[in-house]
CSV table of C-alpha atoms in Angstrom, one decimal:
chain,number,residue,atom,x,y,z
Q,157,MET,CA,114.4,254.2,-5.5
Q,158,ILE,CA,117.0,255.4,-2.8
Q,159,HIS,CA,114.3,257.6,-1.1
Q,160,ARG,CA,111.8,255.0,-1.4
Q,161,ARG,CA,113.9,252.4,0.3
Q,162,SER,CA,115.1,255.0,2.8
Q,163,PHE,CA,111.2,255.6,3.6
Q,164,ILE,CA,110.7,251.9,3.8
Q,165,ARG,CA,113.4,251.4,6.4
Q,166,ARG,CA,112.1,254.3,8.5
Q,167,ALA,CA,108.7,252.9,8.5
Q,168,ALA,CA,109.8,249.4,9.3
Q,169,ALA,CA,111.9,250.7,12.3
Q,170,ALA,CA,108.9,252.7,13.5
Q,171,LEU,CA,106.7,249.7,13.5
Q,172,ALA,CA,109.3,247.8,15.3
Q,173,VAL,CA,109.3,250.4,18.0
Q,174,LEU,CA,105.4,250.4,18.4
Q,175,ALA,CA,105.6,246.6,18.4
Q,176,ALA,CA,108.0,246.8,21.4
Q,177,VAL,CA,105.7,249.0,23.3
Q,178,PRO,CA,103.5,247.3,25.8
Q,179,THR,CA,99.8,247.8,25.1
Q,180,ALA,CA,97.7,249.7,27.6
Q,181,ALA,CA,96.3,247.7,30.4
Q,182,ALA,CA,93.8,245.1,29.3
Q,183,GLY,CA,92.4,242.9,32.1
Q,184,GLU,CA,92.2,239.4,33.6
Q,185,LEU,CA,89.0,237.7,34.6
Q,186,LYS,CA,89.1,235.2,37.4
Q,187,GLU,CA,85.9,233.2,37.4
Q,188,SER,CA,84.0,231.2,40.2
Q,189,LEU,CA,86.1,231.9,43.0
Q,190,SER,CA,84.8,231.4,46.5
Q,191,ILE,CA,84.7,232.9,50.2
Q,192,GLU,CA,83.3,231.3,53.5
Q,193,SER,CA,80.3,233.1,54.1
Q,194,PRO,CA,79.2,233.0,57.9
Q,195,SER,CA,76.0,234.8,56.9
Q,196,LEU,CA,75.1,232.0,54.6
Q,197,GLY,CA,76.7,229.1,56.5
Q,198,ARG,CA,78.2,228.0,53.1
Q,199,GLU,CA,80.7,229.1,50.4
Q,200,MET,CA,79.6,232.0,48.3
Q,201,THR,CA,81.2,232.2,44.7
Q,202,TYR,CA,82.2,235.3,42.6
Q,203,SER,CA,84.0,236.3,39.7
Q,204,ILE,CA,86.3,239.2,39.5
Q,205,PHE,CA,87.6,241.3,36.6
Q,206,LEU,CA,91.2,242.8,37.4
Q,207,PRO,CA,93.1,245.4,34.9
Q,208,ASP,CA,96.5,244.0,34.0
Q,209,PRO,CA,98.8,245.2,35.4
Q,210,ALA,CA,96.6,246.1,38.4
Q,211,PRO,CA,97.7,249.2,40.4
Q,212,GLY,CA,96.2,249.0,43.9
Q,213,PRO,CA,94.2,249.7,45.6
Q,214,LEU,CA,91.8,249.8,42.7
Q,215,PRO,CA,88.2,251.2,42.9
Q,216,VAL,CA,85.6,248.4,42.5
Q,217,LEU,CA,82.2,248.0,41.2
Q,218,TYR,CA,80.1,245.3,42.5
Q,219,LEU,CA,78.0,244.1,39.6
Q,220,LEU,CA,74.8,241.9,40.5
Q,221,HIS,CA,73.2,239.3,38.1
Q,222,GLY,CA,69.4,238.9,37.4
Q,223,LEU,CA,66.9,236.1,38.2
Q,224,GLY,CA,68.3,232.8,37.2
Q,225,GLY,CA,71.8,234.0,36.8
Q,226,HIS,CA,75.1,233.4,38.6
Q,227,GLU,CA,78.5,234.9,38.9
Q,228,ARG,CA,79.5,234.1,35.3
Q,229,ASP,CA,76.5,235.9,33.7
Q,230,TRP,CA,78.2,239.3,33.1
Q,231,GLN,CA,81.1,237.6,31.3
Q,232,VAL,CA,79.3,235.0,29.3
Q,233,LEU,CA,76.4,237.0,28.2
Q,234,GLY,CA,77.3,240.6,29.0
Q,235,LYS,CA,80.8,240.4,27.7
Q,236,ILE,CA,81.9,242.5,30.6
Q,237,GLU,CA,85.7,241.7,30.3
Q,238,GLU,CA,85.8,243.0,26.7
Q,239,THR,CA,83.8,246.1,27.6
Q,240,ALA,CA,85.9,247.1,30.7
Q,241,SER,CA,89.2,246.3,28.9
Q,242,ARG,CA,88.5,248.3,26.0
Q,243,LEU,CA,87.5,251.4,27.9
Q,244,ILE,CA,90.4,251.2,30.2
Q,245,ARG,CA,92.7,251.0,27.2
Q,246,GLU,CA,91.0,254.0,25.7
Q,247,ALA,CA,91.3,255.8,29.2
Q,248,ALA,CA,87.6,256.3,28.9
Q,249,ILE,CA,87.4,255.2,32.5
Q,250,PRO,CA,90.1,254.6,35.3
Q,251,PRO,CA,91.4,251.1,36.0
Q,252,MET,CA,88.8,249.5,38.1
Q,253,ALA,CA,87.8,245.9,39.5
Q,254,ILE,CA,84.5,244.4,38.8
Q,255,VAL,CA,83.3,241.8,41.4
Q,256,MET,CA,80.3,239.7,40.2
Q,257,PRO,CA,79.0,237.6,42.9
Q,258,ASP,CA,76.4,234.6,42.8
Q,259,GLY,CA,73.1,235.8,44.4
Q,260,ALA,CA,71.1,233.0,43.6
Q,261,ASN,CA,67.4,233.9,43.3
Q,262,SER,CA,67.7,235.8,46.4
Q,263,TRP,CA,66.7,239.2,45.3
Q,264,TYR,CA,69.7,240.2,47.5
Q,265,VAL,CA,67.8,240.2,50.6
Q,266,ASN,CA,67.7,238.2,53.8
Q,267,SER,CA,64.9,235.5,53.7
Q,268,PRO,CA,64.2,232.0,55.1
Q,269,ALA,CA,63.9,230.9,51.5
Q,270,HIS,CA,67.4,231.6,50.3
Q,271,GLY,CA,69.5,232.7,53.3
Q,272,ARG,CA,71.0,235.9,54.4
Q,273,TYR,CA,72.3,237.2,51.1
Q,274,GLU,CA,72.1,240.9,52.2
Q,275,ASP,CA,74.3,240.2,55.1
Q,276,ALA,CA,76.6,237.9,52.9
Q,277,ILE,CA,77.3,240.8,50.5
Q,278,LEU,CA,77.7,243.6,53.0
Q,279,ASN,CA,79.4,241.7,56.0
Q,280,ASP,CA,81.3,238.8,54.3
Q,281,LEU,CA,81.9,239.3,50.4
Q,282,ILE,CA,82.9,243.2,50.5
Q,283,PRO,CA,85.5,242.9,53.3
Q,284,MET,CA,86.9,239.6,52.3
Q,285,VAL,CA,87.1,240.4,48.6
Q,286,GLU,CA,88.6,243.8,49.1
Q,287,GLN,CA,91.2,242.6,51.3
Q,288,LYS,CA,92.4,239.5,49.3
Q,289,HIS,CA,92.4,241.6,45.8
Q,290,ARG,CA,93.5,245.0,47.4
Q,291,VAL,CA,90.3,246.8,45.8
Q,292,GLY,CA,87.9,249.2,47.5
Q,293,GLY,CA,88.5,249.9,50.9
Q,294,ASP,CA,86.2,252.9,51.4
Q,295,ARG,CA,83.0,254.2,50.0
Q,296,SER,CA,85.0,256.6,47.7
Q,297,ARG,CA,86.3,253.6,45.7
Q,298,ARG,CA,83.1,251.4,45.8
Q,299,GLY,CA,80.2,251.3,43.5
Q,300,ILE,CA,77.3,248.8,43.0
Q,301,ALA,CA,75.2,248.1,40.0
Q,302,GLY,CA,73.1,245.2,38.5
Q,303,LEU,CA,70.2,244.1,36.0
Q,304,SER,CA,66.8,243.4,36.6
Q,305,MET,CA,66.8,241.7,39.9
Q,306,GLY,CA,70.2,242.7,40.4
Q,307,GLY,CA,69.2,246.3,39.9
Q,308,TYR,CA,66.5,246.1,42.7
Q,309,GLY,CA,69.4,244.6,45.0
Q,310,ALA,CA,71.8,247.3,43.9
Q,311,PHE,CA,69.5,250.2,44.7
Q,312,ARG,CA,68.3,248.5,47.9
Q,313,LEU,CA,71.8,247.9,49.2
Q,314,ALA,CA,73.0,251.4,48.2
Q,315,PHE,CA,69.9,253.4,49.5
Q,316,ARG,CA,69.9,251.6,52.9
Q,317,ASN,CA,73.8,252.0,53.2
Q,318,PRO,CA,74.4,255.4,51.7
Q,319,GLY,CA,77.9,255.5,53.5
Q,320,THR,CA,79.1,252.2,51.8
Q,321,PHE,CA,79.0,253.0,48.1
Q,322,SER,CA,79.6,256.2,46.2
Q,323,MET,CA,77.6,255.2,43.1
Q,324,THR,CA,74.6,252.8,42.3
Q,325,ALA,CA,73.1,251.9,39.0
Q,326,GLY,CA,70.1,249.7,37.9
Q,327,LEU,CA,69.8,248.4,34.4
Q,328,SER,CA,66.2,247.4,33.7
Q,329,ALA,CA,65.8,247.3,37.5
Q,330,ALA,CA,62.9,245.2,38.7
Q,331,ILE,CA,61.3,248.1,40.7
Q,332,PHE,CA,57.8,248.0,42.1
Q,333,PRO,CA,56.5,250.9,44.4
Q,334,ASP,CA,55.1,249.6,47.8
Q,335,LEU,CA,52.1,247.4,47.4
Q,336,LYS,CA,48.6,247.5,49.0
Q,337,LYS,CA,47.5,244.0,47.9
Q,338,PRO,CA,48.9,241.0,46.0
Q,339,GLY,CA,46.9,242.0,43.1
Q,340,ASP,CA,49.2,245.0,42.6
Q,341,VAL,CA,51.6,242.8,40.9
Q,342,SER,CA,51.0,240.0,38.5
Q,343,ASN,CA,50.9,236.3,39.5
Q,344,GLN,CA,53.8,235.9,36.9
Q,345,GLN,CA,55.9,238.4,39.0
Q,346,ILE,CA,55.0,236.8,42.2
Q,347,GLY,CA,56.4,233.7,40.7
Q,348,PHE,CA,59.6,235.3,39.7
Q,349,PHE,CA,60.1,236.5,43.5
Q,350,LYS,CA,60.9,232.8,44.3
Q,351,GLY,CA,59.8,233.0,47.9
Q,352,ALA,CA,62.2,235.9,48.6
Q,353,PHE,CA,59.2,237.9,50.1
Q,354,GLY,CA,57.3,235.2,51.8
Q,355,GLU,CA,55.7,231.9,50.6
Q,356,PRO,CA,52.9,232.4,50.0
Q,357,PHE,CA,53.7,236.0,48.8
Q,358,ASP,CA,53.4,238.4,51.7
Q,359,VAL,CA,52.7,242.0,50.8
Q,360,ALA,CA,53.9,243.3,54.1
Q,361,ALA,CA,57.2,241.3,54.0
Q,362,PHE,CA,57.8,242.8,50.4
Q,363,ASN,CA,57.0,246.4,51.6
Q,364,ARG,CA,59.6,245.9,54.5
Q,365,GLN,CA,62.3,245.0,52.1
Q,366,ASN,CA,61.4,247.5,49.6
Q,367,PHE,CA,63.5,250.7,49.3
Q,368,PHE,CA,60.9,253.6,48.4
Q,369,SER,CA,60.4,254.2,52.1
Q,370,ASP,CA,64.2,254.7,52.5
Q,371,ILE,CA,64.2,257.7,50.3
Q,372,PRO,CA,63.5,260.2,53.1
Q,373,SER,CA,66.4,258.7,55.2
Q,374,LEU,CA,68.6,258.7,51.9
Q,375,LYS,CA,67.8,262.4,51.4
Q,376,ALA,CA,68.8,263.2,55.0
Q,377,ALA,CA,72.1,261.2,54.8
Q,378,SER,CA,75.5,263.2,55.0
Q,379,THR,CA,76.8,261.3,52.0
Q,380,ARG,CA,74.7,259.4,49.4
Q,381,PRO,CA,75.6,257.5,46.2
Q,382,ALA,CA,75.4,259.0,42.8
Q,383,ILE,CA,72.4,257.2,40.9
Q,384,TRP,CA,71.9,256.1,37.4
Q,385,ILE,CA,68.6,254.6,36.3
Q,386,THR,CA,68.4,253.0,32.8
Q,387,VAL,CA,65.7,250.9,31.1
Q,388,GLY,CA,64.3,249.9,27.7
Q,389,ASP,CA,61.1,251.6,26.4
Q,390,ASP,CA,60.0,248.0,25.1
Q,391,ASP,CA,60.6,246.2,28.3
Q,392,GLY,CA,58.3,243.2,28.1
Q,393,PHE,CA,57.8,243.2,31.9
Q,394,ARG,CA,56.8,246.9,31.7
Q,395,LEU,CA,59.5,247.7,34.2
Q,396,TYR,CA,59.8,251.2,32.9
Q,397,GLU,CA,56.8,252.0,35.0
Q,398,GLY,CA,58.7,251.3,38.3
Q,399,ASN,CA,62.0,252.9,37.0
Q,400,ILE,CA,60.0,256.0,36.1
Q,401,ALA,CA,58.2,256.0,39.6
Q,402,LEU,CA,61.6,255.8,41.3
Q,403,TYR,CA,63.1,258.5,39.3
Q,404,LEU,CA,60.0,260.8,39.9
Q,405,ALA,CA,60.2,260.0,43.7
Q,406,LEU,CA,63.9,260.9,43.8
Q,407,LYS,CA,63.4,264.0,41.9
Q,408,GLN,CA,60.6,265.0,44.1
Q,409,ALA,CA,62.8,264.4,47.2
Q,410,GLY,CA,65.4,266.6,45.7
Q,411,ILE,CA,67.9,263.7,45.3
Q,412,PRO,CA,70.2,263.9,42.2
Q,413,VAL,CA,69.5,261.1,39.7
Q,414,GLU,CA,70.4,260.3,36.1
Q,415,PHE,CA,67.6,258.6,34.1
Q,416,ARG,CA,67.8,257.1,30.6
Q,417,MET,CA,65.2,255.4,28.7
Q,418,THR,CA,66.5,253.6,25.8
Q,419,ASP,CA,65.4,251.7,22.8
Q,420,GLY,CA,65.2,248.0,23.6
Q,421,ASN,CA,63.6,245.3,25.6
Q,422,HIS,CA,64.6,243.2,28.7
Q,423,THR,CA,67.4,241.6,26.9
Q,424,TRP,CA,71.3,241.0,27.0
Q,425,ARG,CA,71.5,243.2,23.9
Q,426,LEU,CA,70.4,246.2,25.7
Q,427,TRP,CA,72.4,245.5,28.8
Q,428,ARG,CA,75.7,244.8,27.0
Q,429,SER,CA,75.2,248.3,25.3
Q,430,GLU,CA,74.1,250.2,28.6
Q,431,ILE,CA,76.7,248.7,31.0
Q,432,GLU,CA,79.2,250.9,29.0
Q,433,SER,CA,77.2,254.0,30.0
Q,434,VAL,CA,77.4,252.8,33.7
Q,435,LEU,CA,81.0,252.4,33.6
Q,436,ARG,CA,81.6,255.8,32.1
Q,437,PHE,CA,79.4,257.3,34.7
Q,438,TYR,CA,81.3,255.6,37.5
Q,439,GLY,CA,84.5,256.5,35.9
Q,440,ARG,CA,83.4,260.2,35.9
Q,441,ILE,CA,82.6,260.1,39.5
Q,442,LEU,CA,85.8,258.4,40.5
Q,443,ARG,CA,87.9,260.9,38.6
Q,444,ALA,CA,85.9,263.9,39.9
Q,445,ARG,CA,86.5,262.9,43.5
Q,446,ALA,CA,90.1,262.2,42.8
Q,447,GLU,CA,90.6,265.8,41.7
């Protein structure tokens, strides 16, 4: 009994010590903050995840929502705070901020229908948020990713601004090679464009905004982002076709790219799972460049 009591006392003391040690950084989510956007002529809202405590300057990931979404989608439906906090606690990724802007149904381009969202992100959101929250600061600590419409936006912004982002990723990105006629996309998809490429839909306007023609300049750039493409094999909009076309175009240009086709449809179940792979990919890039 003496030995047993001694063991119990030692175990209790050890548990008390563990309880007194603070847990590794989790995080804090600040939702629906706003900045004044001169490009839009109005406020632009965003949510931001910050590790707790937040050593600065932190690397940052800009995470874009899909059609019909807003700045809270990745938290409410994507559980991003839970996933990022767990990966940081496990030291699977370095502490990083995640900024989720409200891009409306803009497709993240400048258009008469929705406003100058490309300019708002590049010229307003990024500099203001990075100064206010002490995150990012240069391309080595800045990535951009998104789902569906947001994947289109992430690739387009990164390909056209290779000196701005060190990583880009698309989850079930809404990708279409340049078009020859409106019939090259379905009437349903034209409806999903919400006038961002002209009303009525303008093939020439779409091709001007599209990013396949940016691949040669991306190849020639002195710096370019690491690229991650992931899409479900059962995507109900058949977006695997455009994602495969982008993968092949990048490979043919000799641009490094990671491609994953996973089991799933165009759903949050897939994106909640795949965002972990994106975060780990970005984490590896950040650590490699730090070393």
